[in-house]
Short mmCIF file of C-alpha atoms and ligand atoms in Angstrom, two decimals:
data_model
loop_
_atom_site.label_atom_id
_atom_site.label_comp_id
_atom_site.label_asym_id
_atom_site.label_seq_id
_atom_site.Cartn_x
_atom_site.Cartn_y
_atom_site.Cartn_z
CA MET A 220 53.06 40.26 131.89
CA GLN A 221 49.65 39.22 133.04
CA ASP A 222 48.59 36.30 135.20
CA ILE A 223 46.53 34.06 132.94
CA GLY A 224 45.78 31.45 135.60
CA PHE A 225 48.26 28.74 134.54
CA ASN A 226 51.85 28.39 133.35
CA PRO A 227 51.76 28.69 129.52
CA ARG A 228 55.49 27.88 129.22
CA LEU A 229 54.87 24.14 129.59
CA LEU A 230 54.26 21.64 126.79
CA LEU A 231 51.94 18.65 127.09
CA ILE A 232 53.92 15.54 126.22
CA ASN A 233 53.07 12.01 127.32
CA GLY A 234 50.45 13.22 129.76
CA GLN A 235 52.84 15.57 131.56
CA TRP A 236 53.27 19.31 131.51
CA ARG A 237 56.97 19.79 131.01
CA PRO A 238 59.42 22.50 129.95
CA GLY A 239 60.58 22.52 126.34
CA ALA A 240 63.92 21.13 125.21
CA SER A 241 65.09 24.72 124.78
CA ALA A 242 64.67 27.48 127.37
CA GLU A 243 63.85 29.97 124.61
CA THR A 244 60.48 31.68 124.82
CA LEU A 245 58.17 33.62 122.51
CA PRO A 246 56.16 36.65 123.65
CA LEU A 247 52.38 36.74 123.30
CA HIS A 248 50.76 40.13 122.82
CA ASN A 249 47.24 41.28 123.47
CA PRO A 250 46.07 42.66 120.10
CA SER A 251 43.47 44.89 121.75
CA ASP A 252 46.16 47.18 123.17
CA GLY A 253 49.52 45.77 122.08
CA SER A 254 50.56 44.96 125.66
CA LEU A 255 52.76 41.99 126.50
CA LEU A 256 50.38 39.28 127.68
CA THR A 257 52.67 36.42 128.61
CA GLU A 258 55.25 34.16 127.01
CA ILE A 259 55.27 30.61 125.75
CA THR A 260 57.99 28.07 125.13
CA ARG A 261 59.49 27.98 121.67
CA GLY A 262 58.90 24.30 121.01
CA ASN A 263 61.43 22.78 118.62
CA SER A 264 62.18 19.58 116.74
CA ALA A 265 63.39 17.79 119.91
CA ASP A 266 59.99 18.48 121.51
CA ILE A 267 58.21 17.26 118.39
CA ASN A 268 60.30 14.07 118.44
CA ALA A 269 59.31 13.48 122.06
CA ALA A 270 55.64 14.22 121.28
CA VAL A 271 55.54 11.82 118.32
CA ALA A 272 57.24 9.10 120.39
CA ALA A 273 54.70 9.64 123.20
CA ALA A 274 51.82 9.44 120.73
CA GLN A 275 53.15 6.20 119.27
CA ALA A 276 53.57 4.76 122.78
CA ALA A 277 49.95 5.69 123.55
CA LEU A 278 48.80 3.82 120.43
CA ASP A 279 50.80 0.79 121.54
CA GLY A 280 49.55 1.17 125.12
CA ASP A 281 46.52 2.40 127.06
CA TRP A 282 44.99 4.57 124.36
CA GLY A 283 45.22 1.92 121.65
CA ALA A 284 43.64 -0.61 124.03
CA LEU A 285 40.39 1.35 124.46
CA SER A 286 37.30 0.27 122.58
CA ALA A 287 35.57 2.75 120.30
CA ALA A 288 32.83 3.25 122.90
CA GLU A 289 35.41 3.95 125.60
CA ARG A 290 37.12 6.53 123.40
CA GLY A 291 33.75 8.12 122.79
CA ARG A 292 33.06 8.40 126.51
CA VAL A 293 36.33 10.27 127.08
CA LEU A 294 35.41 12.73 124.33
CA LEU A 295 31.96 13.22 125.85
CA LYS A 296 33.60 14.01 129.19
CA MET A 297 35.90 16.49 127.47
CA SER A 298 32.82 18.09 125.95
CA ALA A 299 31.11 18.45 129.31
CA ILE A 300 34.21 20.00 130.91
CA THR A 301 34.62 22.39 127.98
CA LEU A 302 31.09 23.67 128.61
CA THR A 303 31.89 24.43 132.24
CA ARG A 304 35.01 26.36 131.14
CA ALA A 305 33.43 28.22 128.20
CA ASP A 306 33.59 31.68 129.83
CA GLU A 307 37.21 31.17 130.86
CA LEU A 308 38.09 30.05 127.31
CA ALA A 309 36.30 33.07 125.82
CA HIS A 310 38.19 35.39 128.17
CA LEU A 311 41.56 33.87 127.26
CA GLU A 312 40.77 34.09 123.55
CA ALA A 313 39.80 37.73 123.96
CA LEU A 314 43.19 38.47 125.56
CA ASP A 315 45.28 36.38 123.20
CA VAL A 316 43.51 36.67 119.84
CA GLY A 317 41.41 39.83 120.27
CA LYS A 318 38.06 38.11 119.74
CA PRO A 319 34.98 39.83 121.15
CA LEU A 320 33.78 37.70 124.08
CA LYS A 321 30.62 36.49 122.35
CA GLN A 322 32.67 35.10 119.44
CA GLY A 323 35.09 33.36 121.80
CA ARG A 324 32.17 31.90 123.71
CA ALA A 325 30.61 30.69 120.46
CA ASP A 326 33.96 29.04 119.60
CA ALA A 327 34.09 27.32 123.01
CA LEU A 328 30.54 26.04 122.57
CA ALA A 329 31.44 24.80 119.09
CA LEU A 330 34.47 22.98 120.54
CA ALA A 331 32.18 21.31 123.09
CA ARG A 332 29.72 20.39 120.35
CA TYR A 333 32.47 18.86 118.16
CA LEU A 334 33.61 16.74 121.09
CA GLU A 335 30.01 15.71 121.74
CA PHE A 336 29.39 14.87 118.09
CA TYR A 337 32.61 12.91 117.63
CA GLY A 338 32.28 11.30 121.07
CA GLY A 339 28.85 10.04 120.08
CA ALA A 340 30.05 8.92 116.65
CA ALA A 341 33.19 7.07 117.77
CA ASP A 342 31.47 3.66 117.92
CA LYS A 343 29.21 4.21 114.92
CA VAL A 344 31.70 4.04 112.08
CA HIS A 345 31.03 0.68 110.49
CA GLY A 346 32.90 -1.31 107.89
CA GLN A 347 31.19 -3.35 105.17
CA THR A 348 30.89 -6.92 104.08
CA ILE A 349 31.39 -7.42 100.35
CA PRO A 350 29.64 -10.19 98.33
CA PHE A 351 32.87 -11.01 96.53
CA ALA A 352 32.99 -14.73 95.60
CA ASN A 353 31.85 -18.09 96.86
CA GLY A 354 34.29 -19.48 99.41
CA TYR A 355 35.23 -16.03 100.71
CA THR A 356 33.96 -13.76 103.45
CA THR A 357 35.22 -10.29 102.75
CA LEU A 358 34.99 -7.25 104.96
CA THR A 359 36.40 -3.78 105.50
CA LEU A 360 37.79 -2.34 108.71
CA ARG A 361 38.18 1.33 109.61
CA GLU A 362 41.42 1.74 111.52
CA PRO A 363 43.30 4.75 112.89
CA HIS A 364 46.12 6.10 110.73
CA GLY A 365 48.38 6.17 113.78
CA VAL A 366 50.02 9.42 114.89
CA THR A 367 48.24 12.40 113.38
CA GLY A 368 49.76 15.89 113.16
CA HIS A 369 47.47 18.92 113.55
CA ILE A 370 48.76 22.35 112.53
CA VAL A 371 46.22 24.97 113.50
CA PRO A 372 46.02 28.69 112.64
CA TRP A 373 45.20 31.59 114.91
CA ASN A 374 41.79 32.63 113.60
CA TYR A 375 39.55 29.94 115.15
CA PRO A 376 41.84 27.81 117.34
CA MET A 377 39.10 26.19 119.41
CA GLN A 378 36.85 25.33 116.49
CA ILE A 379 39.67 23.96 114.35
CA ILE A 380 41.05 21.89 117.24
CA GLY A 381 37.54 20.54 117.83
CA ARG A 382 36.97 19.50 114.26
CA SER A 383 40.38 17.98 113.60
CA VAL A 384 41.64 16.62 116.93
CA GLY A 385 38.09 15.62 117.96
CA ALA A 386 37.57 13.52 114.83
CA ALA A 387 41.10 12.06 114.95
CA LEU A 388 40.74 10.94 118.58
CA ALA A 389 37.31 9.47 117.89
CA MET A 390 38.89 7.16 115.31
CA GLY A 391 41.65 6.14 117.72
CA ASN A 392 44.55 8.16 116.38
CA ALA A 393 47.06 9.75 118.76
CA CYS A 394 47.54 13.45 118.11
CA VAL A 395 50.37 15.95 118.10
CA LEU A 396 48.96 19.47 118.02
CA LYS A 397 51.01 22.50 116.95
CA PRO A 398 48.86 25.57 117.61
CA ALA A 399 49.67 28.90 115.99
CA GLU A 400 52.26 30.65 118.09
CA GLU A 401 50.04 33.75 118.16
CA ALA A 402 47.04 31.84 119.55
CA CYS A 403 47.95 28.90 121.72
CA LEU A 404 46.47 29.64 125.16
CA THR A 405 43.11 27.98 124.54
CA ALA A 406 44.97 25.03 122.98
CA LEU A 407 46.84 24.59 126.25
CA VAL A 408 43.57 24.72 128.21
CA PHE A 409 42.26 22.07 125.80
CA GLY A 410 45.15 19.90 127.02
CA GLN A 411 44.09 20.48 130.63
CA ILE A 412 40.53 19.49 129.71
CA ALA A 413 41.74 16.28 128.07
CA GLN A 414 43.72 15.36 131.16
CA GLU A 415 40.83 16.14 133.49
CA ALA A 416 38.58 13.91 131.38
CA GLY A 417 41.01 11.03 131.72
CA LEU A 418 42.38 10.91 128.18
CA PRO A 419 45.26 8.41 128.40
CA ALA A 420 48.78 9.87 128.44
CA GLY A 421 50.22 10.54 125.00
CA ALA A 422 46.90 10.42 123.11
CA LEU A 423 47.13 14.21 122.83
CA ASN A 424 50.42 16.09 122.87
CA ILE A 425 50.67 19.86 122.47
CA VAL A 426 53.79 21.67 121.31
CA PRO A 427 53.49 25.42 120.74
CA GLY A 428 56.25 27.00 118.70
CA LEU A 429 57.03 28.65 115.39
CA GLY A 430 55.72 27.27 112.12
CA ASP A 431 59.15 27.09 110.54
CA GLU A 432 60.51 25.15 113.52
CA ALA A 433 57.95 23.06 115.45
CA GLY A 434 55.49 23.09 112.52
CA ALA A 435 58.07 22.06 109.94
CA ALA A 436 59.43 19.37 112.27
CA LEU A 437 55.95 17.93 112.74
CA SER A 438 55.00 17.99 109.07
CA SER A 439 58.21 16.24 108.00
CA HIS A 440 58.39 13.71 110.85
CA PRO A 441 58.57 10.13 109.51
CA GLY A 442 56.57 8.88 112.51
CA VAL A 443 53.50 10.91 111.54
CA ALA A 444 50.88 9.04 109.49
CA HIS A 445 48.44 11.85 108.62
CA LEU A 446 48.57 15.65 108.60
CA SER A 447 45.76 18.12 109.02
CA PHE A 448 46.54 21.75 108.22
CA THR A 449 44.48 24.93 108.15
CA GLY A 450 46.12 28.19 107.10
CA SER A 451 47.64 29.93 104.12
CA VAL A 452 48.05 28.50 100.61
CA ALA A 453 51.82 28.97 100.66
CA VAL A 454 52.33 27.02 103.88
CA GLY A 455 49.70 24.44 102.82
CA GLN A 456 51.76 23.70 99.73
CA ARG A 457 54.85 23.19 101.90
CA ILE A 458 52.89 20.85 104.18
CA GLN A 459 51.71 18.85 101.18
CA ALA A 460 55.26 18.63 99.85
CA ALA A 461 56.46 17.40 103.25
CA ALA A 462 53.63 14.86 103.32
CA ALA A 463 54.59 13.70 99.84
CA ARG A 464 58.13 12.94 101.00
CA ASN A 465 56.69 10.62 103.68
CA THR A 466 53.88 9.46 101.33
CA ILE A 467 51.14 10.21 103.86
CA PRO A 468 47.65 11.67 103.41
CA VAL A 469 47.04 15.30 104.20
CA THR A 470 43.94 17.41 104.73
CA LEU A 471 44.38 21.04 103.68
CA GLU A 472 41.98 23.88 104.44
CA LEU A 473 43.44 27.00 102.89
CA GLY A 474 40.89 29.75 102.98
CA GLY A 475 39.11 31.38 100.09
CA LYS A 476 37.53 34.34 98.38
CA SER A 477 33.99 33.21 98.92
CA PRO A 478 31.04 34.94 97.24
CA GLN A 479 27.50 35.62 98.34
CA ILE A 480 25.41 35.98 95.20
CA VAL A 481 22.31 38.14 95.44
CA PHE A 482 19.72 37.88 92.66
CA ALA A 483 17.17 40.61 92.10
CA ASP A 484 14.34 38.35 93.32
CA ALA A 485 16.04 37.68 96.68
CA ASP A 486 14.48 38.40 100.05
CA LEU A 487 16.81 41.29 100.81
CA ASP A 488 15.56 41.71 104.38
CA ALA A 489 16.68 38.15 105.09
CA ALA A 490 19.95 38.49 103.18
CA LEU A 491 21.23 41.80 104.53
CA PRO A 492 22.43 40.71 107.99
CA PHE A 493 24.27 37.73 106.45
CA LEU A 494 25.88 39.81 103.72
CA VAL A 495 27.58 42.04 106.28
CA ASN A 496 28.12 39.67 109.22
CA ALA A 497 29.82 37.02 107.12
CA GLY A 498 32.33 39.66 106.05
CA ILE A 499 33.12 41.29 109.38
CA GLN A 500 32.78 38.33 111.78
CA ASN A 501 36.08 37.81 113.61
CA ALA A 502 37.24 41.03 111.91
CA GLY A 503 37.12 39.25 108.56
CA GLN A 504 39.74 36.71 109.63
CA THR A 505 37.60 33.76 108.63
CA CYS A 506 38.51 31.21 105.96
CA SER A 507 34.90 31.15 104.78
CA ALA A 508 34.40 34.93 105.06
CA ALA A 509 32.03 36.28 102.42
CA SER A 510 34.60 38.67 101.06
CA ARG A 511 32.88 39.10 97.68
CA ILE A 512 29.27 40.27 97.40
CA LEU A 513 27.95 39.70 93.88
CA VAL A 514 24.70 41.59 93.24
CA GLU A 515 22.41 41.56 90.23
CA ARG A 516 22.51 45.01 88.69
CA ALA A 517 18.82 45.81 89.23
CA VAL A 518 19.26 45.75 93.02
CA PHE A 519 22.95 46.71 93.24
CA ASP A 520 22.37 50.28 94.43
CA GLU A 521 19.80 49.22 96.98
CA VAL A 522 22.02 46.48 98.43
CA ARG A 523 25.01 48.85 98.51
CA ARG A 524 22.97 51.49 100.36
CA ARG A 525 21.57 49.00 102.86
CA MET A 526 24.95 47.36 103.50
CA ALA A 527 26.46 50.83 103.99
CA GLU A 528 23.84 51.60 106.65
CA ARG A 529 24.90 48.48 108.53
CA TYR A 530 28.58 49.34 108.20
CA ALA A 531 27.90 52.78 109.68
CA ALA A 532 26.37 51.12 112.76
CA LEU A 533 29.29 48.69 113.39
CA ARG A 534 31.03 49.21 116.71
CA VAL A 535 34.77 48.51 116.83
CA GLY A 536 36.70 48.16 120.07
CA PRO A 537 38.76 46.05 122.50
CA ALA A 538 37.80 42.38 122.70
CA LEU A 539 36.70 42.62 126.33
CA HIS A 540 34.21 45.37 125.39
CA ASP A 541 32.47 42.65 123.35
CA LEU A 542 31.40 44.83 120.41
CA ASP A 543 30.79 43.88 116.77
CA VAL A 544 34.41 43.96 115.64
CA GLY A 545 37.63 43.58 117.63
CA PRO A 546 41.24 44.11 116.59
CA LEU A 547 43.08 41.92 114.08
CA ILE A 548 45.38 39.24 115.46
CA SER A 549 48.63 41.19 115.11
CA ALA A 550 50.32 44.35 113.89
CA ARG A 551 51.61 42.29 110.96
CA GLN A 552 48.09 41.25 109.90
CA ARG A 553 46.93 44.86 110.29
CA GLU A 554 49.72 46.02 107.98
CA LEU A 555 48.75 43.39 105.41
CA VAL A 556 45.13 44.56 105.40
CA LEU A 557 46.05 48.25 105.37
CA GLY A 558 48.26 47.46 102.38
CA TYR A 559 45.18 46.21 100.50
CA LEU A 560 43.24 49.34 101.48
CA GLY A 561 46.17 51.41 100.19
CA LEU A 562 45.98 49.55 96.90
CA ALA A 563 42.23 50.24 96.79
CA ARG A 564 42.98 53.96 97.13
CA GLU A 565 45.75 53.94 94.54
CA THR A 566 43.56 52.17 92.00
CA GLY A 567 40.62 54.50 92.59
CA LEU A 568 38.16 52.02 94.11
CA ALA A 569 35.09 53.72 95.58
CA VAL A 570 34.56 53.35 99.33
CA ALA A 571 30.84 52.63 99.74
CA ALA A 572 31.08 52.58 103.51
CA GLN A 573 33.62 52.57 106.29
CA ALA A 574 32.87 52.07 109.97
CA SER A 575 34.40 54.73 112.17
CA LEU A 576 37.13 53.90 114.67
CA PRO A 577 36.45 55.52 118.06
CA ALA A 578 39.03 58.14 119.02
CA ASP A 579 39.75 56.46 122.37
CA LEU A 580 40.91 53.09 120.98
CA PRO A 581 44.11 51.92 122.72
CA ALA A 582 47.06 53.20 120.68
CA GLY A 583 48.84 49.84 120.45
CA GLY A 584 45.74 47.94 119.27
CA CYS A 585 45.61 46.27 115.84
CA TYR A 586 42.36 47.85 114.62
CA VAL A 587 41.21 48.28 111.04
CA ALA A 588 38.00 50.11 110.13
CA PRO A 589 35.59 47.72 108.39
CA THR A 590 35.42 48.85 104.77
CA LEU A 591 33.00 48.15 101.94
CA LEU A 592 34.30 48.78 98.42
CA ALA A 593 31.88 49.09 95.50
CA PRO A 594 31.84 48.59 92.62
CA VAL A 595 34.95 46.47 92.12
CA ALA A 596 35.90 44.69 88.88
CA PRO A 597 36.03 40.90 89.29
CA ASP A 598 39.66 40.71 88.20
CA HIS A 599 40.90 43.42 90.59
CA ARG A 600 43.42 42.12 93.13
CA LEU A 601 41.03 43.00 95.96
CA ALA A 602 38.40 40.78 94.30
CA GLN A 603 40.87 37.93 93.75
CA GLU A 604 43.14 37.68 96.81
CA GLU A 605 42.27 36.63 100.34
CA ILE A 606 42.60 39.80 102.43
CA PHE A 607 41.80 38.27 105.84
CA GLY A 608 40.50 41.48 107.32
CA PRO A 609 37.17 43.35 107.56
CA VAL A 610 37.06 44.32 103.89
CA GLN A 611 34.34 43.33 101.43
CA VAL A 612 34.07 44.08 97.73
CA MET A 613 30.80 44.37 95.81
CA ILE A 614 30.64 43.24 92.19
CA PRO A 615 27.61 43.84 89.94
CA PHE A 616 26.46 41.15 87.50
CA ASP A 617 23.82 40.59 84.83
CA GLY A 618 22.11 37.20 84.93
CA GLU A 619 22.93 33.73 86.11
CA ALA A 620 25.71 32.91 83.65
CA GLU A 621 27.75 35.96 84.54
CA ALA A 622 27.17 35.39 88.26
CA LEU A 623 28.61 31.89 87.90
CA GLN A 624 31.54 33.02 85.84
CA ILE A 625 32.50 35.65 88.42
CA ALA A 626 31.81 33.38 91.41
CA ASN A 627 34.00 30.61 89.96
CA GLY A 628 36.60 33.08 88.69
CA THR A 629 39.21 32.99 91.44
CA ALA A 630 41.89 30.46 92.34
CA TYR A 631 39.86 29.46 95.41
CA GLY A 632 36.72 27.38 95.98
CA LEU A 633 35.65 27.10 99.59
CA VAL A 634 32.02 28.16 100.07
CA ALA A 635 29.34 30.19 98.28
CA GLY A 636 25.99 31.66 99.22
CA VAL A 637 23.04 32.17 96.84
CA TRP A 638 20.07 34.40 97.59
CA THR A 639 17.06 33.88 95.30
CA ARG A 640 13.36 32.97 95.50
CA ASP A 641 13.66 30.87 92.32
CA GLY A 642 14.09 27.26 93.46
CA SER A 643 15.24 25.91 90.09
CA ARG A 644 17.87 28.60 89.80
CA ALA A 645 19.06 27.87 93.33
CA LEU A 646 19.59 24.22 92.41
CA ARG A 647 21.28 25.06 89.10
CA MET A 648 23.67 27.38 90.93
CA ALA A 649 24.35 24.79 93.66
CA ARG A 650 25.37 22.29 90.97
CA LYS A 651 27.59 24.67 89.02
CA LEU A 652 29.42 26.54 91.78
CA ARG A 653 32.94 25.17 92.15
CA CYS A 654 33.43 24.97 95.90
CA GLY A 655 32.98 22.68 98.90
CA GLN A 656 29.81 24.10 100.46
CA VAL A 657 26.87 25.99 98.97
CA PHE A 658 24.34 27.83 101.12
CA ILE A 659 20.96 28.70 99.63
CA ASN A 660 19.16 31.62 101.28
CA ASN A 661 21.54 31.51 104.25
CA TYR A 662 25.26 31.69 104.74
CA GLY A 663 27.19 29.32 106.99
CA ALA A 664 24.19 27.45 108.40
CA GLY A 665 25.12 28.71 111.86
CA GLY A 666 28.46 26.87 111.75
CA GLY A 667 26.82 23.48 111.18
CA ILE A 668 29.47 21.26 112.76
CA GLU A 669 27.58 18.26 111.29
CA LEU A 670 28.20 19.51 107.74
CA PRO A 671 31.32 18.32 105.88
CA PHE A 672 33.60 21.24 105.13
CA GLY A 673 36.58 21.84 102.88
CA GLY A 674 37.54 23.26 99.53
CA VAL A 675 38.61 22.63 95.98
CA ARG A 676 41.61 24.04 94.10
CA HIS A 677 43.60 26.58 96.20
CA SER A 678 41.12 26.23 99.05
CA GLY A 679 42.56 22.79 99.65
CA HIS A 680 41.28 19.23 99.71
CA GLY A 681 39.94 16.66 102.12
CA ARG A 682 36.94 17.20 104.37
CA GLU A 683 36.66 18.01 108.03
CA LYS A 684 33.51 18.44 110.12
CA GLY A 685 30.52 16.11 110.07
CA PHE A 686 30.65 12.34 109.87
CA GLU A 687 32.74 12.57 106.70
CA ALA A 688 35.79 13.64 108.72
CA LEU A 689 35.82 10.25 110.41
CA TYR A 690 36.62 8.63 107.06
CA GLY A 691 39.48 11.04 106.49
CA PHE A 692 40.91 10.37 109.91
CA SER A 693 40.91 6.60 109.39
CA ALA A 694 42.44 4.10 107.00
CA LEU A 695 40.39 1.42 105.28
CA LYS A 696 41.63 -2.16 105.42
CA THR A 697 40.09 -4.97 103.37
CA VAL A 698 40.14 -8.49 104.79
CA ALA A 699 39.34 -11.45 102.52
CA ILE A 700 38.85 -14.77 104.35
CA LYS A 701 38.95 -18.00 102.29
CA HIS A 702 36.93 -20.83 103.67
CA ASP A 703 35.11 -24.00 102.56
P1 LIG B 169 50.15 30.31 108.17
O1 LIG B 169 51.55 30.78 108.17
O2 LIG B 169 49.69 29.44 107.09
O3 LIG B 169 49.94 29.59 109.60
C1 LIG B 169 49.07 28.52 109.87
C2 LIG B 169 49.76 27.50 110.78
O4 LIG B 169 50.87 26.92 110.10
C3 LIG B 169 50.34 28.11 112.05
O5 LIG B 169 50.24 27.17 113.11
C4 LIG B 169 51.78 28.32 111.66
O6 LIG B 169 52.64 28.43 112.77
C5 LIG B 169 52.04 27.08 110.85
N1 LIG B 169 53.20 27.16 109.96
C6 LIG B 169 53.74 28.28 109.39
N2 LIG B 169 54.79 27.93 108.61
C7 LIG B 169 54.91 26.58 108.67
C8 LIG B 169 55.81 25.64 108.10
N3 LIG B 169 56.79 26.00 107.29
N4 LIG B 169 55.63 24.33 108.39
C9 LIG B 169 54.65 23.93 109.20
N5 LIG B 169 53.78 24.78 109.79
C10 LIG B 169 53.90 26.09 109.53
O7 LIG B 169 49.18 31.52 108.28
P2 LIG B 169 49.50 32.95 108.92
O8 LIG B 169 50.89 33.41 108.64
O9 LIG B 169 49.13 32.87 110.33
O10 LIG B 169 48.52 33.86 108.10
C11 LIG B 169 48.87 34.28 106.79
C12 LIG B 169 47.68 34.28 105.88
O11 LIG B 169 47.13 32.97 105.81
C13 LIG B 169 46.53 35.13 106.33
O12 LIG B 169 46.69 36.46 105.97
C14 LIG B 169 45.37 34.45 105.68
O13 LIG B 169 45.22 34.91 104.36
C15 LIG B 169 45.73 33.00 105.64
N6 LIG B 169 45.10 32.21 106.72
C16 LIG B 169 44.07 31.40 106.40
C17 LIG B 169 43.46 30.68 107.40
C18 LIG B 169 42.31 29.78 107.11
O14 LIG B 169 41.46 29.55 107.96
N7 LIG B 169 42.24 29.19 105.94
C19 LIG B 169 43.88 30.77 108.73
C20 LIG B 169 44.96 31.60 109.02
C21 LIG B 169 45.56 32.31 108.01
P3 LIG B 169 53.01 29.88 113.41
O15 LIG B 169 51.89 30.81 113.11
O16 LIG B 169 53.14 29.59 114.85
O17 LIG B 169 54.28 30.31 112.77
MG1 LIG B 170 48.28 36.81 120.68
#
C-alpha cells in the first residue's frame, strides 16, 4: 500500500473524521499498473444514518443560521483552497482513477471554478412578487430542500462534486456525499478543503462505500429531501424508484451516445481536433463523449482518413506519464470495452484506425487501444449503446433529414455537436436535435460550467451546472399576505 498523505479510512460526519460503523475495508487499486493503492472504509447504512442526522442538525444549527452571503463566502474560500491544492488533487486522481495529470488538473480547476461560481451566486437567487389581487401582497421564496444526497460516479469525481454539492450548498442545503468506491480519494480531500474553509460541521458529510450498501441506504433514506445522481441508466432507474417511495425530487445524469454531425460544408480543420478529442478524452469515460461521428457522405472518406491520422499519433500510457490517453478505471471496465471490440470483430466492422499500445505498458494496467470503427450502421449495438471507453463509430449520412434521424435515433439524448458553415441549417438542427445541449462549430464549449447541463430520455432529467442548477437545488414557496 502506498502513503497517500492522509488516512483514507475515515469518514467525514458532523465535522469529524471518524472510523466507519463497521471495520470492513475496500481496496483501491491504481489502474495504471493494477497495484494496491490503499484501502477505504466500507461505509454502510449506520454511517449513512449518522451522516443524514448530522446534516439535519447542521440545517437546524450553525449552517442553517448563515445568510446567503455568508454561505457564499465559505464556498469562495473553498474555491481558493482548491486552487492551492490543484496539483495534489491531480496527482491523487492519477493514482486512483488513472487520469493523465493534465486532465486531473483541469478537473481540479473546474471544481474551484464551480465553487467560485456558486459562491458568487449564493446571494443572487431572487424570488418574485406577483400582482395577484387587491388586498394581497404575494411573493415567492427560494428555500433549501433540506438534506440532499449526492451519488457520484468515478469518471469525473471532482467536477461532479463541484456542480452538485457546490450548487446544493449555495442554496443552503446540507449534503451527504457518497463517492464511487473506485474514486473517492479526491472526494475526501474535498472534505478537508471544506473544513479548512470553515464550512460548519454537518453541512457536508462524506461516506465512501459500495453502491448497493451506502448508496442504496442514502437513496432510500426518509430524511433525505433531494437526490442527485450521475452514473448508469440501470442504477439511475433504481435511484428514481427509491426517490418515488419517499416522494422526493431527483436529478439524474445518465450518460449518452452523443453525436458530432459533420456536414460537407464544415470547416474540417476546425472540427478535426474536436472529433477525436471528445471521443478519447478521459479514455472515453465521459458521459458527454462524442461516441458517434456522423459525416455527410461527400466528405466521409476524408474525415475518416484525417481522424485515422490523429488516432495513429495518440500516446497511451500510465497516468503519471501524462500522455493523451491513460488506462480505464478498472479491469472490469476494460473487460466491458473489450467485449464491445470483440462484438465489432464478430460482426465484421471495419477498423479505420487503432492507436498502438506501447510494449512496455505495466502488465496489470487497464489499457485499451483507442479504436475508430467505420463505417458502422446506425442500428448496430456499437452505435446504440454507451461503451464508456476510447471507441468511436463513424456513420455516413445523406442530407439534413437523415442526419437528424440518425442523431435522434438512440435511447439517449445528452449532447450533440453540429459542424456546418450554413447558419440557417445550424439553427434548424439546434431546434430539432433531441438532447440537453447543442454545440455549433465546437463541442463542449471548454466545459462551460456556466452552461446548464443534463439530458432527456435515458440520459436523465433535471439540470446541473450554471445558474439553472440553483433552482433545482431549492424549493419554491409562495407566500400570500392579506392586508387592508
Ligand atoms: P454506476 O453503478 O451507475 O455507479 C454510479 C454511482 O452509483 C457510484 O457511486 C455507485 O457506487 C453508485 N451506485 C451503484 N449502485 C447503486 C445503488 N443500487 N444505489 C445507490 N447507488 C448506487 O456506474 P458504474 O458501475 O460505475 O459504471 C457502469 C456504467 O455506467 C459505465 O460503463 C457507463 O456506461 C455508465 N456510467 C456513466 C456515467 C456518466 O457520467 N453518466 C458515469 C459512470 C458510469 P459504487 O461505484 O461505489 O458501487
Ligand atoms: Mg481506483
